[in-house]
Amino acid sequence: MNAPTALPDVALQQLSPVNHAIDWVGMSGIALPSLCRGTPVQLHLDISVNLSNRTAKGIHMSRLYQLAQTHLANMELTQGGIAKLLRAVIESHRGLGSTAAQLTLRTQLLLKRPALISDLEGWKYYPLRLNAQWDSNRNQAELRLQVGVDYSSTCPCSAALSRQLLQDAFLAHWKNEWRYEPPCANAIGEWLAQHGSVATPHSQRSQALVSVSLSESVNTSSDDNQLPIIELIDAIEAALGTAVQTAVKRVDEQAFAKLNGENLMYVEDAVRRLQAALHAQFSAVNIQVIHRESLHQHDAVASIHNVPAVPF
């Protein structure tokens, strides 16, 4: 039996005709199963290294894929685990002069959420994005976690205009009655039950994109430190007060309407409320809110950040 013929390896056997270092080169759109806070998720991964060797024809793409599988497939996502993966990627390309690696993870986390009043519960999805980079020269990781949270926003101006119309309708109906005697509370209550919705404020499904820095904790914590995803989501929903619901009964829908009435907000209100609530708990908070208008075809947006939010 003939000995197997050695297969050509162009990346190692040839030099680049153009001598130039490359900032980042790697793979995008890798699909992997993983775990996030114990919940199975499907990851979409982009991963790359810098190519400092100016004459190298190419990097070892297959090593990136294999290392991603080793460190992420069916494994719990942790800050330390991600840092280990990036260090391993750099080490696998040390011969090409690579000194830095980066990755982007995109996924959705499903969380079971209870109804506001009743005993119902259901599943909500939260889009997640994690950007991470390791620089071996500084021996430091930079991680940013971004989550998306849907909520309801009711326009304060529209609410005030609706209240004025209700006031006008109330006075128009009752002004003649007051000439003789004040209307009783029951009569007013009955009138409000029939005519209280003479006008209603407009509201819309809205989204908050919030990213926080994990760099400090990943460089000082143990390798199994969990990503603070649930804590961040809970803090966002608590600050806004009107997170969208899953399964509801009428009592839950009524409670949701009450919360909207108690939390009238422009985009300016929402982004300021989030900044005030999150800055003490998380590091380098960046926020963008989007109110998908029901009055207009366009949306209202506001942001407080140094690092722009990236759409999922």
Short mmCIF file of C-alpha atoms in Angstrom, two decimals:
data_model
loop_
_atom_site.label_atom_id
_atom_site.label_comp_id
_atom_site.label_asym_id
_atom_site.label_seq_id
_atom_site.Cartn_x
_atom_site.Cartn_y
_atom_site.Cartn_z
CA MET A 1 0.00 0.00 0.00
CA ASN A 2 1.40 3.36 -1.00
CA ALA A 3 2.18 5.89 1.70
CA PRO A 4 -0.34 8.77 1.82
CA THR A 5 0.68 11.78 -0.19
CA ALA A 6 1.33 14.89 1.86
CA LEU A 7 -1.36 17.47 1.19
CA PRO A 8 -0.25 20.98 0.25
CA ASP A 9 -0.58 23.72 2.85
CA VAL A 10 -0.58 26.99 0.93
CA ALA A 11 -0.84 29.14 4.05
CA LEU A 12 2.48 27.76 5.30
CA GLN A 13 4.28 27.09 2.04
CA GLN A 14 3.66 30.39 0.28
CA LEU A 15 4.30 34.00 1.19
CA SER A 16 1.96 36.89 0.54
CA PRO A 17 2.98 38.90 -2.54
CA VAL A 18 1.84 42.05 -0.73
CA ASN A 19 3.60 42.66 2.58
CA HIS A 20 1.13 44.20 4.97
CA ALA A 21 -0.11 43.41 8.47
CA ILE A 22 -3.85 42.76 8.86
CA ASP A 23 -5.82 44.18 11.77
CA TRP A 24 -8.29 41.30 12.04
CA VAL A 25 -8.86 38.10 10.11
CA GLY A 26 -11.05 35.17 11.06
CA MET A 27 -14.50 33.62 10.71
CA SER A 28 -18.06 34.90 11.06
CA GLY A 29 -21.41 33.20 11.43
CA ILE A 30 -20.22 30.11 13.34
CA ALA A 31 -23.23 28.32 14.88
CA LEU A 32 -22.71 26.55 18.20
CA PRO A 33 -24.92 25.14 20.96
CA SER A 34 -24.12 26.53 24.38
CA LEU A 35 -25.57 27.29 27.82
CA CYS A 36 -26.40 30.70 29.23
CA ARG A 37 -27.26 30.76 32.92
CA GLY A 38 -28.16 27.10 32.60
CA THR A 39 -30.47 27.60 29.61
CA PRO A 40 -29.60 26.04 26.21
CA VAL A 41 -28.94 28.71 23.57
CA GLN A 42 -27.72 28.78 19.98
CA LEU A 43 -24.72 31.01 19.49
CA HIS A 44 -23.80 32.91 16.35
CA LEU A 45 -20.09 33.58 16.68
CA ASP A 46 -17.61 35.83 14.90
CA ILE A 47 -13.99 35.29 15.94
CA SER A 48 -10.69 36.63 14.63
CA VAL A 49 -7.04 37.38 15.39
CA ASN A 50 -4.64 40.05 14.25
CA LEU A 51 -2.06 38.99 11.67
CA SER A 52 1.15 40.83 12.48
CA ASN A 53 3.32 38.70 10.20
CA ARG A 54 3.42 40.88 7.10
CA THR A 55 4.41 38.06 4.74
CA ALA A 56 2.19 35.24 6.09
CA LYS A 57 -0.21 33.99 3.43
CA GLY A 58 -3.01 33.30 5.90
CA ILE A 59 -4.04 32.22 9.39
CA HIS A 60 -5.18 28.78 10.60
CA MET A 61 -8.94 29.11 10.20
CA SER A 62 -9.66 25.57 11.33
CA ARG A 63 -7.93 26.24 14.65
CA LEU A 64 -10.35 29.05 15.37
CA TYR A 65 -13.32 26.78 14.76
CA GLN A 66 -11.91 23.91 16.80
CA LEU A 67 -11.05 26.16 19.73
CA ALA A 68 -14.52 27.72 19.65
CA GLN A 69 -16.04 24.25 19.84
CA THR A 70 -13.76 23.22 22.68
CA HIS A 71 -14.48 26.27 24.81
CA LEU A 72 -18.12 27.08 23.94
CA ALA A 73 -20.01 24.07 22.57
CA ASN A 74 -22.40 22.76 25.26
CA MET A 75 -20.46 24.78 27.84
CA GLU A 76 -21.76 27.42 30.24
CA LEU A 77 -20.94 30.92 29.03
CA THR A 78 -18.76 32.62 31.62
CA GLN A 79 -16.52 35.65 31.61
CA GLY A 80 -13.47 33.56 32.42
CA GLY A 81 -14.33 30.94 29.80
CA ILE A 82 -14.51 33.57 27.08
CA ALA A 83 -11.18 35.04 28.18
CA LYS A 84 -9.63 31.54 28.08
CA LEU A 85 -10.88 31.04 24.53
CA LEU A 86 -9.34 34.30 23.34
CA ARG A 87 -6.01 33.50 25.01
CA ALA A 88 -6.02 30.05 23.38
CA VAL A 89 -6.71 31.60 19.98
CA ILE A 90 -3.72 33.91 20.34
CA GLU A 91 -1.49 31.06 21.49
CA SER A 92 -2.55 28.95 18.50
CA HIS A 93 -1.31 31.73 16.19
CA ARG A 94 1.78 32.76 18.11
CA GLY A 95 3.94 31.58 15.21
CA LEU A 96 2.28 34.19 12.98
CA GLY A 97 2.93 37.00 15.43
CA SER A 98 -0.69 37.30 16.60
CA THR A 99 -1.01 39.27 19.83
CA ALA A 100 -4.75 39.95 20.03
CA ALA A 101 -8.05 38.13 19.48
CA GLN A 102 -11.64 39.24 19.46
CA LEU A 103 -15.09 37.72 19.23
CA THR A 104 -18.74 38.67 18.99
CA LEU A 105 -21.47 36.39 20.32
CA ARG A 106 -25.13 36.83 19.42
CA THR A 107 -27.96 34.80 20.88
CA GLN A 108 -31.36 35.04 22.57
CA LEU A 109 -32.03 34.07 26.16
CA LEU A 110 -35.48 32.71 27.06
CA LEU A 111 -36.66 33.56 30.57
CA LYS A 112 -39.91 32.46 32.21
CA ARG A 113 -41.74 35.49 33.56
CA PRO A 114 -44.82 35.58 35.83
CA ALA A 115 -47.94 37.57 35.07
CA LEU A 116 -48.50 40.76 37.06
CA ILE A 117 -51.43 39.53 39.18
CA SER A 118 -52.68 36.09 38.14
CA ASP A 119 -50.89 32.77 38.45
CA LEU A 120 -50.05 32.61 34.75
CA GLU A 121 -46.50 32.67 33.44
CA GLY A 122 -44.82 32.53 30.06
CA TRP A 123 -41.56 32.81 28.16
CA LYS A 124 -39.93 36.02 26.97
CA TYR A 125 -36.87 36.25 24.74
CA TYR A 126 -34.10 38.76 25.26
CA PRO A 127 -31.54 39.35 22.48
CA LEU A 128 -27.96 39.29 23.74
CA ARG A 129 -24.70 40.44 22.24
CA LEU A 130 -21.24 40.05 23.75
CA ASN A 131 -18.15 41.73 22.33
CA ALA A 132 -14.83 40.57 23.78
CA GLN A 133 -11.19 41.26 23.00
CA TRP A 134 -7.94 40.03 24.54
CA ASP A 135 -4.66 41.88 24.14
CA SER A 136 -1.72 39.71 25.16
CA ASN A 137 0.63 42.71 25.27
CA ARG A 138 -1.44 44.22 28.07
CA ASN A 139 -2.61 40.82 29.38
CA GLN A 140 -6.11 42.25 29.62
CA ALA A 141 -9.58 41.43 28.37
CA GLU A 142 -12.24 43.91 27.33
CA LEU A 143 -15.81 42.63 27.45
CA ARG A 144 -19.08 44.43 26.74
CA LEU A 145 -22.45 42.80 27.30
CA GLN A 146 -25.49 44.21 25.49
CA VAL A 147 -29.10 43.17 26.10
CA GLY A 148 -32.36 44.21 24.49
CA VAL A 149 -35.49 44.66 26.62
CA ASP A 150 -38.97 45.37 25.23
CA TYR A 151 -41.34 47.59 27.17
CA SER A 152 -44.41 49.78 26.69
CA SER A 153 -44.23 53.57 26.60
CA THR A 154 -47.24 55.87 26.88
CA CYS A 155 -46.80 59.45 25.65
CA PRO A 156 -47.18 62.10 28.42
CA CYS A 157 -48.35 64.72 25.92
CA SER A 158 -50.99 62.42 24.46
CA ALA A 159 -52.13 61.52 27.97
CA ALA A 160 -52.55 65.20 28.87
CA LEU A 161 -54.51 65.89 25.66
CA SER A 162 -56.76 62.93 26.38
CA ARG A 163 -57.39 64.13 29.93
CA GLN A 164 -58.39 67.56 28.59
CA LEU A 165 -60.93 66.02 26.25
CA LEU A 166 -62.33 63.95 29.11
CA GLN A 167 -62.53 67.08 31.26
CA ASP A 168 -64.33 68.98 28.50
CA ALA A 169 -66.82 66.14 27.96
CA PHE A 170 -67.41 65.84 31.71
CA LEU A 171 -68.11 69.57 32.12
CA ALA A 172 -70.34 69.69 29.04
CA HIS A 173 -72.47 66.88 30.39
CA TRP A 174 -72.71 67.97 34.04
CA LYS A 175 -72.79 71.77 33.91
CA ASN A 176 -76.61 71.88 33.65
CA GLU A 177 -77.00 69.33 36.44
CA TRP A 178 -74.99 71.54 38.80
CA ARG A 179 -77.52 74.35 38.45
CA TYR A 180 -79.92 72.39 40.56
CA GLU A 181 -77.85 70.12 42.81
CA PRO A 182 -74.39 68.50 42.72
CA PRO A 183 -74.39 65.10 41.01
CA CYS A 184 -73.93 62.16 43.31
CA ALA A 185 -70.78 60.08 43.23
CA ASN A 186 -72.62 57.06 41.84
CA ALA A 187 -73.96 59.05 38.92
CA ILE A 188 -70.51 60.41 38.12
CA GLY A 189 -69.06 56.92 38.37
CA GLU A 190 -71.64 55.58 35.96
CA TRP A 191 -70.93 58.39 33.52
CA LEU A 192 -67.18 57.75 33.68
CA ALA A 193 -67.73 54.02 33.10
CA GLN A 194 -69.51 54.85 29.84
CA HIS A 195 -67.59 57.92 28.67
CA GLY A 196 -64.22 57.78 30.41
CA SER A 197 -62.53 56.69 27.18
CA VAL A 198 -63.69 59.68 25.16
CA ALA A 199 -60.00 59.86 24.20
CA THR A 200 -57.06 57.56 24.95
CA PRO A 201 -53.34 58.34 24.89
CA HIS A 202 -51.18 56.58 22.34
CA SER A 203 -48.56 54.07 23.47
CA GLN A 204 -46.10 51.87 21.65
CA ARG A 205 -43.89 48.86 22.04
CA SER A 206 -40.43 50.17 22.79
CA GLN A 207 -36.96 48.73 23.21
CA ALA A 208 -33.99 49.53 25.40
CA LEU A 209 -30.54 48.50 24.20
CA VAL A 210 -28.22 48.54 27.20
CA SER A 211 -24.54 47.59 27.21
CA VAL A 212 -22.23 47.42 30.20
CA SER A 213 -18.52 46.82 30.59
CA LEU A 214 -17.36 43.57 32.19
CA SER A 215 -13.67 44.25 31.66
CA GLU A 216 -12.84 45.00 35.28
CA SER A 217 -14.58 41.92 36.65
CA VAL A 218 -13.20 39.50 34.05
CA ASN A 219 -9.64 40.59 34.76
CA THR A 220 -9.99 40.17 38.52
CA SER A 221 -12.54 37.36 38.90
CA SER A 222 -12.38 33.59 38.85
CA ASP A 223 -12.67 31.80 35.52
CA ASP A 224 -16.24 30.63 36.20
CA ASN A 225 -17.72 34.07 36.91
CA GLN A 226 -21.18 34.12 35.33
CA LEU A 227 -22.34 36.81 32.95
CA PRO A 228 -24.68 39.19 34.86
CA ILE A 229 -27.37 38.93 32.20
CA ILE A 230 -30.41 38.25 34.39
CA GLU A 231 -29.36 40.90 36.90
CA LEU A 232 -29.05 43.46 34.12
CA ILE A 233 -32.43 42.54 32.59
CA ASP A 234 -34.16 42.68 35.98
CA ALA A 235 -32.66 46.10 36.71
CA ILE A 236 -33.80 47.47 33.33
CA GLU A 237 -37.35 46.19 33.69
CA ALA A 238 -37.62 47.48 37.25
CA ALA A 239 -36.43 50.93 36.22
CA LEU A 240 -38.91 51.23 33.35
CA GLY A 241 -41.89 49.67 35.13
CA THR A 242 -43.74 48.61 31.97
CA ALA A 243 -42.01 45.50 30.65
CA VAL A 244 -44.07 43.65 28.03
CA GLN A 245 -46.00 40.64 29.28
CA THR A 246 -46.47 37.02 28.19
CA ALA A 247 -49.63 35.09 29.20
CA VAL A 248 -52.23 37.36 30.84
CA LYS A 249 -55.74 37.35 32.22
CA ARG A 250 -57.95 40.44 32.31
CA VAL A 251 -56.73 41.30 35.79
CA ASP A 252 -53.15 41.32 34.46
CA GLU A 253 -54.10 43.46 31.48
CA GLN A 254 -55.77 45.94 33.82
CA ALA A 255 -52.67 46.01 36.03
CA PHE A 256 -50.54 46.62 32.93
CA ALA A 257 -52.77 49.56 31.94
CA LYS A 258 -52.36 50.96 35.44
CA LEU A 259 -48.56 50.67 35.25
CA ASN A 260 -48.57 52.50 31.93
CA GLY A 261 -50.65 55.29 33.46
CA GLU A 262 -48.21 55.55 36.35
CA ASN A 263 -45.15 55.52 34.08
CA LEU A 264 -45.85 58.01 31.30
CA MET A 265 -42.58 58.57 29.48
CA TYR A 266 -40.89 60.21 26.55
CA VAL A 267 -37.70 58.67 25.22
CA GLU A 268 -35.88 61.32 27.25
CA ASP A 269 -37.57 60.09 30.44
CA ALA A 270 -36.79 56.45 29.66
CA VAL A 271 -33.09 56.90 28.92
CA ARG A 272 -32.58 59.13 31.99
CA ARG A 273 -34.44 56.71 34.20
CA LEU A 274 -32.26 53.84 33.04
CA GLN A 275 -29.04 55.81 33.48
CA ALA A 276 -29.99 56.76 37.03
CA ALA A 277 -30.92 53.19 37.95
CA LEU A 278 -27.99 51.35 36.35
CA HIS A 279 -24.88 53.49 36.77
CA ALA A 280 -24.31 52.50 40.41
CA GLN A 281 -24.69 48.76 39.74
CA PHE A 282 -22.84 48.38 36.44
CA SER A 283 -19.72 49.83 34.87
CA ALA A 284 -19.56 52.08 31.79
CA VAL A 285 -23.28 51.91 31.03
CA ASN A 286 -24.38 52.80 27.48
CA ILE A 287 -28.07 53.13 26.68
CA GLN A 288 -30.21 53.58 23.60
CA VAL A 289 -34.01 53.59 23.71
CA ILE A 290 -36.33 53.32 20.73
CA HIS A 291 -40.03 54.19 20.91
CA ARG A 292 -41.67 52.74 17.81
CA GLU A 293 -44.30 55.40 17.40
CA SER A 294 -47.96 54.60 16.88
CA LEU A 295 -48.73 58.25 16.08
CA HIS A 296 -45.95 58.65 13.49
CA GLN A 297 -44.39 56.45 10.86
CA HIS A 298 -40.97 57.37 12.23
CA ASP A 299 -39.55 56.38 15.63
CA ALA A 300 -38.34 58.42 18.60
CA VAL A 301 -34.84 57.59 19.87
CA ALA A 302 -32.53 58.74 22.64
CA SER A 303 -29.14 57.59 23.90
CA ILE A 304 -26.62 58.12 26.64
CA HIS A 305 -23.36 56.38 25.81
CA ASN A 306 -19.74 56.58 24.80
CA VAL A 307 -19.77 53.32 22.82
CA PRO A 308 -22.57 53.19 20.21
CA ALA A 309 -25.13 50.45 20.62
CA VAL A 310 -24.99 47.81 17.89
CA PRO A 311 -28.25 46.40 16.46
CA PHE A 312 -28.72 42.71 17.08
#
